[in-house]
Structures are given as structure tokens and as C-alpha cells.
Coordinates of C-alpha atoms and ligand atoms in Angstrom, one line a residue:
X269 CA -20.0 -8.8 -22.7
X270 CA -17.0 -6.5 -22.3
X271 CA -16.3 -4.5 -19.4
X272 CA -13.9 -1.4 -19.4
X273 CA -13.3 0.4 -16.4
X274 CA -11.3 3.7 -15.9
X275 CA -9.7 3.5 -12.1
X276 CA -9.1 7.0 -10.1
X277 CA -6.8 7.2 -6.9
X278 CA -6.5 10.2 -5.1
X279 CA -6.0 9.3 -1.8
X280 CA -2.8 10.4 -0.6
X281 CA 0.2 12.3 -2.5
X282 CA -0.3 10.2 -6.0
X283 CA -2.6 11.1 -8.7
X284 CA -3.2 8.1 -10.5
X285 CA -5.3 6.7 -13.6
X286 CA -6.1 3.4 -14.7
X287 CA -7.9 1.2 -17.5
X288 CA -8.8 -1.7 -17.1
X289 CA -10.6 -4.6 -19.6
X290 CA -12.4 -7.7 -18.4
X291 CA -9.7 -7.9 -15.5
X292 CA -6.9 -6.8 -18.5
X293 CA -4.5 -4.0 -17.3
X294 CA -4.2 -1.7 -20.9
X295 CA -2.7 1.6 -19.2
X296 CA -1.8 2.6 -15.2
X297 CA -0.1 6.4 -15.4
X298 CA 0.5 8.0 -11.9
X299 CA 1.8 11.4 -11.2
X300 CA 3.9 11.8 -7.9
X301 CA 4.2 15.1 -6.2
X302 CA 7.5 16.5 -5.4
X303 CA 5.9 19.6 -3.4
X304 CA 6.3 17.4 -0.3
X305 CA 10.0 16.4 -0.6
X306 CA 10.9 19.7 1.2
X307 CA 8.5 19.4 4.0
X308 CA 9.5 16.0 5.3
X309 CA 6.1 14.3 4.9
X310 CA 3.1 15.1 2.8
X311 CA 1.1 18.5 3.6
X312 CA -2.6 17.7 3.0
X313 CA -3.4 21.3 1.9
X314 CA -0.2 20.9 -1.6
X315 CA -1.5 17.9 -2.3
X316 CA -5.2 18.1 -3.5
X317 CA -4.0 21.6 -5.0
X318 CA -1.5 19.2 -7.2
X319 CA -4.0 16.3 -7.5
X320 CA -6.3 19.5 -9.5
X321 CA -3.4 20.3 -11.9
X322 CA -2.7 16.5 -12.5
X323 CA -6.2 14.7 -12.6
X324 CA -7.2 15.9 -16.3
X325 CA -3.7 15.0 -17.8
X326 CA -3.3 11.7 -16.0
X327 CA -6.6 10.7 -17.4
X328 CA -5.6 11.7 -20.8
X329 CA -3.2 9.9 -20.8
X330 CA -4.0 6.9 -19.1
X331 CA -6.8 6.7 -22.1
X332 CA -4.1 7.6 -24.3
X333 CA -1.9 4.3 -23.5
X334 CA -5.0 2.3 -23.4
X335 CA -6.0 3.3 -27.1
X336 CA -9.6 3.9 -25.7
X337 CA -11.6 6.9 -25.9
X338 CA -13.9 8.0 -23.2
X339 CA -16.8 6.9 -24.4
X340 CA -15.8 3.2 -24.6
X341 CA -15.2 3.7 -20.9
X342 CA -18.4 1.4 -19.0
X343 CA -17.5 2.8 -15.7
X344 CA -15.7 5.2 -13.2
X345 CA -13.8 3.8 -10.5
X346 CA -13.0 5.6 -7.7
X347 CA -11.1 5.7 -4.0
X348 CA -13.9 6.9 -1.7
X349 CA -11.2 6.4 1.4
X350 CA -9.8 6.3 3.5
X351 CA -7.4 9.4 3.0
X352 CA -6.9 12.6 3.0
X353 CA -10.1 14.4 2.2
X354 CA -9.0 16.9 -0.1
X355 CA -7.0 15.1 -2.3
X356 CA -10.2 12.5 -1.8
X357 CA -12.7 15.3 -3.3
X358 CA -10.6 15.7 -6.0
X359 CA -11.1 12.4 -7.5
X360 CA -14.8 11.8 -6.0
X361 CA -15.4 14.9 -8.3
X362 CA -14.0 14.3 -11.1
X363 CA -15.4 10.7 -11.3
X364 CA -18.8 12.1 -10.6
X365 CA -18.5 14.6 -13.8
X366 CA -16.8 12.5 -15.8
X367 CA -20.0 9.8 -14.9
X368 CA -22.4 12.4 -15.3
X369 CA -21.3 13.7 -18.9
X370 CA -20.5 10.2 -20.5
X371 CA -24.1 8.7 -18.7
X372 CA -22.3 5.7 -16.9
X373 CA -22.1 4.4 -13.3
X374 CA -19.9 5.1 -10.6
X375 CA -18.2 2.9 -8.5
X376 CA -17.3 3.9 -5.0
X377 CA -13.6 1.8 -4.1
X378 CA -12.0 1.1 -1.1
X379 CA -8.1 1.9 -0.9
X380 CA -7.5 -0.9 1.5
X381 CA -9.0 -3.4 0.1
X382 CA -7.8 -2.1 -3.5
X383 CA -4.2 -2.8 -2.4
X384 CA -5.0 -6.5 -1.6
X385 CA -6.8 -7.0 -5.0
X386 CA -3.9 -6.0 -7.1
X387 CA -2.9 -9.7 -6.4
X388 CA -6.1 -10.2 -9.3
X389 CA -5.3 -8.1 -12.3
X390 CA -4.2 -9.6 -15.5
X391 CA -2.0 -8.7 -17.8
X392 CA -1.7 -9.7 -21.3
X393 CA 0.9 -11.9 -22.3
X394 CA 1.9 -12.7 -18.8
X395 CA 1.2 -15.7 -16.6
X396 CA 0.0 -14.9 -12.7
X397 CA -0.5 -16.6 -10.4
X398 CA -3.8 -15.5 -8.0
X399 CA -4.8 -16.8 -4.8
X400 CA -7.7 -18.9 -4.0
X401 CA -10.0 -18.3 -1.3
X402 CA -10.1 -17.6 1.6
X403 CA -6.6 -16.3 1.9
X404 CA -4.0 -13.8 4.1
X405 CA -2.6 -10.8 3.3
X406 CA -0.4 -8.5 5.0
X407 CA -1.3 -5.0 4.5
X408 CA 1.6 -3.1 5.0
X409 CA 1.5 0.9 3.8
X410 CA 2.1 4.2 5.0
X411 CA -1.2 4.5 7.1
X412 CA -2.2 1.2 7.8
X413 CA -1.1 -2.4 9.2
X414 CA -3.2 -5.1 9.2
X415 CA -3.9 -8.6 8.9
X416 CA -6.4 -9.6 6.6
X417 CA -8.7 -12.5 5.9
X418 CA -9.7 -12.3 2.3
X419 CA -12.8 -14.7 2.0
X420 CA -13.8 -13.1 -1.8
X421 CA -13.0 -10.3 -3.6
X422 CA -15.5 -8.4 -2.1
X423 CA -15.5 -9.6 1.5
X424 CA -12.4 -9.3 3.8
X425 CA -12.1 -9.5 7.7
X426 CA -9.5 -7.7 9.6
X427 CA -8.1 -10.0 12.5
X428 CA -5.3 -8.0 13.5
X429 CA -4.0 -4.3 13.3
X430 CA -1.9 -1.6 14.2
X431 CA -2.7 0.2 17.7
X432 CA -0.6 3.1 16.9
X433 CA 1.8 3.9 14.1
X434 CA 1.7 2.4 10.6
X435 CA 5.2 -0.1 9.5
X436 CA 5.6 2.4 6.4
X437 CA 5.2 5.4 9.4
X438 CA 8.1 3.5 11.2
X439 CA 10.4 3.3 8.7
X440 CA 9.6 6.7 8.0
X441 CA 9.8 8.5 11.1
X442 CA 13.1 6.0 11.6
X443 CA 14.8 7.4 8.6
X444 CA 13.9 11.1 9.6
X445 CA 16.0 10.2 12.8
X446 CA 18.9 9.5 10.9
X447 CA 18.4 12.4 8.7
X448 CA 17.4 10.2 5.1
X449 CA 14.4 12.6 3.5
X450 CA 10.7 11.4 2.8
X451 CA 9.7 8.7 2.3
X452 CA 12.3 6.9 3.9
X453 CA 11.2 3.7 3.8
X454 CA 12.7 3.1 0.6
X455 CA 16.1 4.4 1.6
X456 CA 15.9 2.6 4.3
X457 CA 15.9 -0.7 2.1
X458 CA 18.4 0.1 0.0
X459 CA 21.1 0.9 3.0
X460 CA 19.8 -2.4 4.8
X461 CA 21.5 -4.1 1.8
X462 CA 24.7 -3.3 2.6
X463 CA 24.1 -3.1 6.3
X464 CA 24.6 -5.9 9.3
X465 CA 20.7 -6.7 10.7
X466 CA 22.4 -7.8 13.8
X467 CA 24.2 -4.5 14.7
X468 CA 22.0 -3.1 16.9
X469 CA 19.3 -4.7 19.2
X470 CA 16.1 -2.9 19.6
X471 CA 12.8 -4.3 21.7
X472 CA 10.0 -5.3 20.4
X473 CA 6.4 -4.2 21.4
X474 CA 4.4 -6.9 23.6
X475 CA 0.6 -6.3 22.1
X476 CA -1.9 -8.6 22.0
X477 CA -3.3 -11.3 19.9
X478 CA -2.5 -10.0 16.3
X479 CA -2.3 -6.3 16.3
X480 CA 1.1 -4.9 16.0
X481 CA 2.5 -1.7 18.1
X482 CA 5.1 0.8 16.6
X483 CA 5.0 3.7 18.1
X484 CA 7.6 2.4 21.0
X485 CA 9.9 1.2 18.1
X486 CA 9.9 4.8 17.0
X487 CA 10.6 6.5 20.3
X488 CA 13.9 4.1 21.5
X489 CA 15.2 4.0 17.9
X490 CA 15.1 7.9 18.8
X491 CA 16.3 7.7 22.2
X492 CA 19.1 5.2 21.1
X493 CA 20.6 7.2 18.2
X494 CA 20.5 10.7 20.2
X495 CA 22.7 9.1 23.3
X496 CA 25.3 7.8 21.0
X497 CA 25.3 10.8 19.2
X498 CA 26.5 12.5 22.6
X499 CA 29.4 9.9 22.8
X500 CA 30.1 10.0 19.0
X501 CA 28.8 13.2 16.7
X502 CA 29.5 11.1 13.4
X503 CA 27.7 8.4 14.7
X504 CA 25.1 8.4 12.1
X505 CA 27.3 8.6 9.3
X506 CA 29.7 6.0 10.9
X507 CA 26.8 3.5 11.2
X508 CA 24.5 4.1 8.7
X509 CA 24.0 1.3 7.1
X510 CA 23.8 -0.9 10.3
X511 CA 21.2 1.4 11.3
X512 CA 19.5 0.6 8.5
X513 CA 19.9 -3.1 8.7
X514 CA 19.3 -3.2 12.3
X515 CA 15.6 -1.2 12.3
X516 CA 14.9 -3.0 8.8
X517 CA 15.6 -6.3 10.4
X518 CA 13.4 -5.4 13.8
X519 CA 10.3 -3.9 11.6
X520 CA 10.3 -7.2 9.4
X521 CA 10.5 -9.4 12.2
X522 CA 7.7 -7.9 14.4
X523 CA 5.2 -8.1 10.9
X524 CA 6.3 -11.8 10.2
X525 CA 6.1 -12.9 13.7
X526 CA 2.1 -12.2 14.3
X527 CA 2.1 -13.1 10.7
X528 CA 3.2 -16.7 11.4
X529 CA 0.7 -16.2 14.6
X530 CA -2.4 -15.6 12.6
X531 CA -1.3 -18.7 10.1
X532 CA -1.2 -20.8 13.4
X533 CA -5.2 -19.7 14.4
X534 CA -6.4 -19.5 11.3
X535 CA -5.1 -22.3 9.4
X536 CA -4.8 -20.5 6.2
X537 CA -1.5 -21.1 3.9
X538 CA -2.3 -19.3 1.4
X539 CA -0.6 -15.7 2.0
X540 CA -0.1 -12.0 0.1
X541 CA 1.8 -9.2 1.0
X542 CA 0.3 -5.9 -0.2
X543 CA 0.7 -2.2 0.1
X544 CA 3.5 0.3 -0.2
X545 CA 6.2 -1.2 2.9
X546 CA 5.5 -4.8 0.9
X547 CA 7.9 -3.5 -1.8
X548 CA 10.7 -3.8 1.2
X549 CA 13.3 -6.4 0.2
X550 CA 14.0 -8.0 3.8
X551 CA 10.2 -8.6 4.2
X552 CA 9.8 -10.2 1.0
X553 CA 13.2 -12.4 1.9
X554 CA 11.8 -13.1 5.3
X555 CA 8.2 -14.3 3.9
X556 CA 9.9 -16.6 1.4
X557 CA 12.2 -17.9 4.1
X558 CA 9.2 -18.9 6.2
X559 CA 7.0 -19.6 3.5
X560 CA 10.0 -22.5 3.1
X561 CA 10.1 -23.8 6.6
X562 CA 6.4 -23.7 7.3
X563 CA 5.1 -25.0 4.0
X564 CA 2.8 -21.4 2.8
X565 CA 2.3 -20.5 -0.5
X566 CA 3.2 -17.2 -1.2
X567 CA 1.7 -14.1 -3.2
X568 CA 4.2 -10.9 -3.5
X569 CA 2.7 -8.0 -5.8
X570 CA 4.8 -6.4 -8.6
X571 CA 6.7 -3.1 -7.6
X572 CA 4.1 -1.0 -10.0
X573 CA 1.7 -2.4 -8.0
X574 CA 2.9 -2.3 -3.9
X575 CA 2.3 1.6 -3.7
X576 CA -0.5 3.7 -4.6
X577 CA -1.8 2.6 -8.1
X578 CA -5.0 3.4 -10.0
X579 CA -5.2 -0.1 -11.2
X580 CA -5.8 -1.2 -7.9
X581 CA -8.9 0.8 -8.0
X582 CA -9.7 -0.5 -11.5
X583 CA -9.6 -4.2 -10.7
X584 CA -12.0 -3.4 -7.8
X585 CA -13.8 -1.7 -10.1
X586 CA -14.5 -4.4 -12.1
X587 CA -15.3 -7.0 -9.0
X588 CA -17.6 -4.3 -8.1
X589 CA -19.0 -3.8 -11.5
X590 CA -19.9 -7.7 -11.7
X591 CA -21.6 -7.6 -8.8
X592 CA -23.7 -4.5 -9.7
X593 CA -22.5 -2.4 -6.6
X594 CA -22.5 1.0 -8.1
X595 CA -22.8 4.1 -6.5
X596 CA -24.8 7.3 -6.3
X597 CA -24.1 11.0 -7.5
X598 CA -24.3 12.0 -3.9
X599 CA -22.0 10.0 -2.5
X600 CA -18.9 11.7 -0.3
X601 CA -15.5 10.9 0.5
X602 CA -14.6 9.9 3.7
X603 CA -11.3 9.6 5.3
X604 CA -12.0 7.2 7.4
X605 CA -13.2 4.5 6.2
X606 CA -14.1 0.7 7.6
X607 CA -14.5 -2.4 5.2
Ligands
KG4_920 O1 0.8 2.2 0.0 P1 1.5 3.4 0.0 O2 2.1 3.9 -1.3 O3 0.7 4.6 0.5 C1 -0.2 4.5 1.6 O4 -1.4 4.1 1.3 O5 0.2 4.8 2.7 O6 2.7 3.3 1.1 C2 3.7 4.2 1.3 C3 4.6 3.7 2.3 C4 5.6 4.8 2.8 O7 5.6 4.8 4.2 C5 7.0 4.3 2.2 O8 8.1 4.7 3.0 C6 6.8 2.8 2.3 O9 5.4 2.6 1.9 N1 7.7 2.1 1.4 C7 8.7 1.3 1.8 C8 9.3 0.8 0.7 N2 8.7 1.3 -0.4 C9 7.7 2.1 0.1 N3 9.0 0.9 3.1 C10 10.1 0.1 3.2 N4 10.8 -0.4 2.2 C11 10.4 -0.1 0.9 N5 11.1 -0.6 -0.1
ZN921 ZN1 -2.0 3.0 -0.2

């Protein structure tokens, strides 16, 4: 039997809609929201307002690309959390109407663990490789930093996390400093390229077992750029790209370090990198380098599918679908939520 599921993601600032067949991508159409650009980050209240105006064409379209109509759809997918809880109540009610009107389940989805299981969808006429179980991933985005054991594609354990900011925060809030707009995480990458890594020094946080720290990062990359400003007003501009480089270098190098760490306890070789920072050039260089002295295999997600993605809520979807873990019509979005 066949098994087609339409994906929803709504968490954040991306309005996004998916269809997925028997683990087949056919169609992944996002809408990004340029309200935010002006306001330096994303403001919670402009983004479910634009996730309303977006949801119904997305869909459309998404179905459109697919050459499906809605009723050879077998069930809604959708990100229950975490997130931000407007923008979460736009999809949750969508995908409950949507379930309601064509009589088919709903499946509630997990962001978090959707971004590790884009490593699973297919696509047609192209070879992937997946992971076997158990294996790690790295869970690197814009809210969250983790470590992850992923035992199935339904069952993960966290054995390391952030205690403060998020790496994508980091690079963000780093940028900001040096005036790049939001998100600066990409920009950030891009100047790196052409910057030196060894430039500038900056400390590293001393946490604990595997969870990772960034909020110190944050404050002396601040602290260090507004006393040389003092000595030097075109400082920034002056040093950009070594800026770049240098916080690049010292963000990578704290997530590979308890990386290698939790390869050491665990014994696990087998490791994915997943989420919106795991786009970031140096990291993926830096896995690949260590991946080659220490003998891992490594799994490194397509661009489409590092930041926010409705086919990572499809491919859930369809684990979840398998397993007959469907939801209920009163279900609610939370945004926070634990897997
Ligand atoms: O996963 P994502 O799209 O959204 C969340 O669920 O948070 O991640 C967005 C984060 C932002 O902080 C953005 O700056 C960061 O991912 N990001 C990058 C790169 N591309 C996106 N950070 C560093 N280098 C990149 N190339
Ligand atoms: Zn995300």
C-alpha cells in the first residue's frame, strides 16, 4: 500500500509545505518572511500574521508540484513544537481542518527530531546514503544545540545540550555585533571564507560533560570588538573578515570538540549533522577533517534540507504513519516541547 503524506511547518519565521510518497520527496515549497529583516530578529506577533497569508498558497502549491490533489493526500503532518505558539496554531489549525474536511488522520511532529530525520527521505533518481542505527547527530539551529542518540526513527536520546544560547543564536547575536543583518549566521560563513580563523583568539566555555555553553562567547566577542573600536573606529570594517573567521572558527571548534567527546563515551561512528547552523561550511570542513583522522562515517544533509523544511515534517510523518501514531482533533501546540 501507498502512503502519501502532506508535511506542515510553522514553527518559526518559514511557512512551509511538503509531499511526501512512501518516503519519496514529490514537492517541498517554503515561504520565508521578510517582515523580520528590519527588526533584527524575528517578532513572534509578524510572523503567524504572515504564516495566515502564506499557509493556503504554500499548500496549493506544494500539491501543485506534486501533481496530487488533496484527496489522494492519506495524512496531515504537522510541527506540534517546539516554537513559537502563534505561528504554531497556524499550522495545528490548518492541519486539523484540512483532516477534518478530507476525513484523514493527523499526525502530531516533532521539529527536533524532524531535522535529524531529513537524513531519511528519498528522492527519486538519486542515490543516498542513510545511517544505520543507533547513530549521532549534531543538532545545530537557531534555538537549539544538542547531541543526539538516534536509536530508531522514532526514538532519540539527548546526551548533551546547550545551557544557555543556541550556536545559530551565536553566530547571530556575533554578527549583530559587527553590524551584518539577520540571520547572520549565513553572512558570517561567507566572510569566514575569505577571512584568517587564527586572527583573533577568543575563550572557550568550560561546561560539563557534553552540553555546550554560548552565552560567554557572545558577551567577550562583544566586549572584545567594542575596546578596539575605542582604539580604532574602522575596526570592523578593517577586520571583517577575520572577525568572521576567527568567531566561525571558535563556534565550530567548541561543537566538534564535545562532539568527538560523545564519540569517545558512546562508541558510536556513525554521525549526522542537522539543523539550520549545519549548512555552515567550516563545520562541515571540520567534521570531514575528523571524520578522516578518527575513522567516522559521516552524514551531512542537503542545503534544502539544513533549515526549516516541510519535508522534514513529511518524512516523520510517514515513520509515524507506519507506526500508527496519529493524533487527536484536540490536540495543541506547544512551544516547548521534550522528545
Ligand atoms: O534550523 P533553522 O532554520 O531554524 C531553527 O529551527 O532555529 O536554523 C536557523 C539558524 C539561524 O541562526 C541561522 O543564522 C543559522 O541557522 N544558519 C547558519 C548558516 N545557515 C543558517 N549559521 C552558520 N552558517 C550558516 N551557513
Ligand atoms: Zn528548525
Amino acid at each position: 500500500m501507498s502512503i502519501t503524506i502532506l508535511g506542515i511547518e510553522s514553527s518559526c519565521d518559514d511557512t512551509s509545505a511538503s509531499v511526501i510518497k512512501d518516503g519519496f520527496l514529490l514537492s517541498n515549497v517554503t515561504a520565508n518572511q521578510d517582515v523580520h529583516k528590519a527588526y533584527g530578529g524575528v517578532v513572534p506577533e509578524l510572523a503567524s500574521r504572515a504564516h495566515q497569508q502564506n499557509i493556503i498558497p504554500v499548500v496549493e502549491q506544494a500539491l501543485r508540484q506534486a501533481k496530487l490533489s488533496k484527496n489522494e493526500i492519506d495524512a496531515v503532518a504537522f510541527t506540534r513544537g517546539p516554537g513559537l505558539l502563534g505561528s504554531l496554531l497556524v499550522g495545528t489549525s490548518f492541519s486539523k481542518s484540512f483532516s477534518l474536511a478530507l476525513e484523514i488522520p493527523i499526525i502530531e511532529v516533532n521539529h527536533l527530531q524532524a531535522h535529524i530525520l531529513v537524513h531519511f527521505i528519498k528522492e527519486l533518481e538519486k542515490e543516498k546514503q542513510m545511517p544505520g542505527f543507533p547513530f549521532l547527530c549534531l543538532l545545530v539551529s537557531g534555538g537549539h544545540t544538542q547531541i543526539v542518540v538516534v536509536k530508531n526513527h522514532l526514538e532519540m536520546e539527548i546526551i548533551g545540550q546547550t545551557i544557555d544560547d543556541a550556536a545559530g543564536e551565536a553566530f547571530d547575536k556575533c554578527a549583530k555585533v559587527i553590524g551584518l543583518p539577520y540571520p547572520g549566521g549565513p553572512l558570517i560563513d561567507k566572510n569566514a571564507k575569505e577571512g584568517n580563523r587564527d586572527a583573533f583568539k577568543f575563550s572557550r566555555p568550560r561546561i560539563k560533560d557534553l552540553d555546550y555553553s554560548f552565552s560567554g562567547l557572545k558577551t567577550s566577542f562583544l566586549y572584545f570588538v567594542r575596546d578596539s573600536i575605542k582604539d580604532n573606529p574602522k575596526f570592523i570594517k578593517e577586520n571583517m573578515m577575520d572577525l568572521s573567521a576567527s568567531i566561525q572558527y571558535t563556534i565550530v571548534e567548541i561543537l566538534m570538540d564535545k562532539l568527538e567527546k560523545a564519540v569517545k563515551q558512546t562508541g558510536i561512528r556513525q554521525i549526522a549533522i542537522a539543523g539550520g547552523v549545519s549548512a555552515n561550511s567550516g563545520l562541515q570542513k571540520s567534521l570531514i577533517e575528523r571524520a578522516k583522522t578518527f575513522g567516522w562515517e559521516t552524514f551531512i544533509p542537503e542545503f534544502k534540507f539544513t533549515t526549516d523544511n516541510a519535508a522534514m515534517i513529511g518524512i516523520t510523518g510517514y515513520y509515524k504513519y507506519l507506526k500508527k501514531e496519529f493524533a487527536s482533533q484536540d490536540i495543541a501546540p506547544m512551544a516547548r516541547l521534550p522528545y
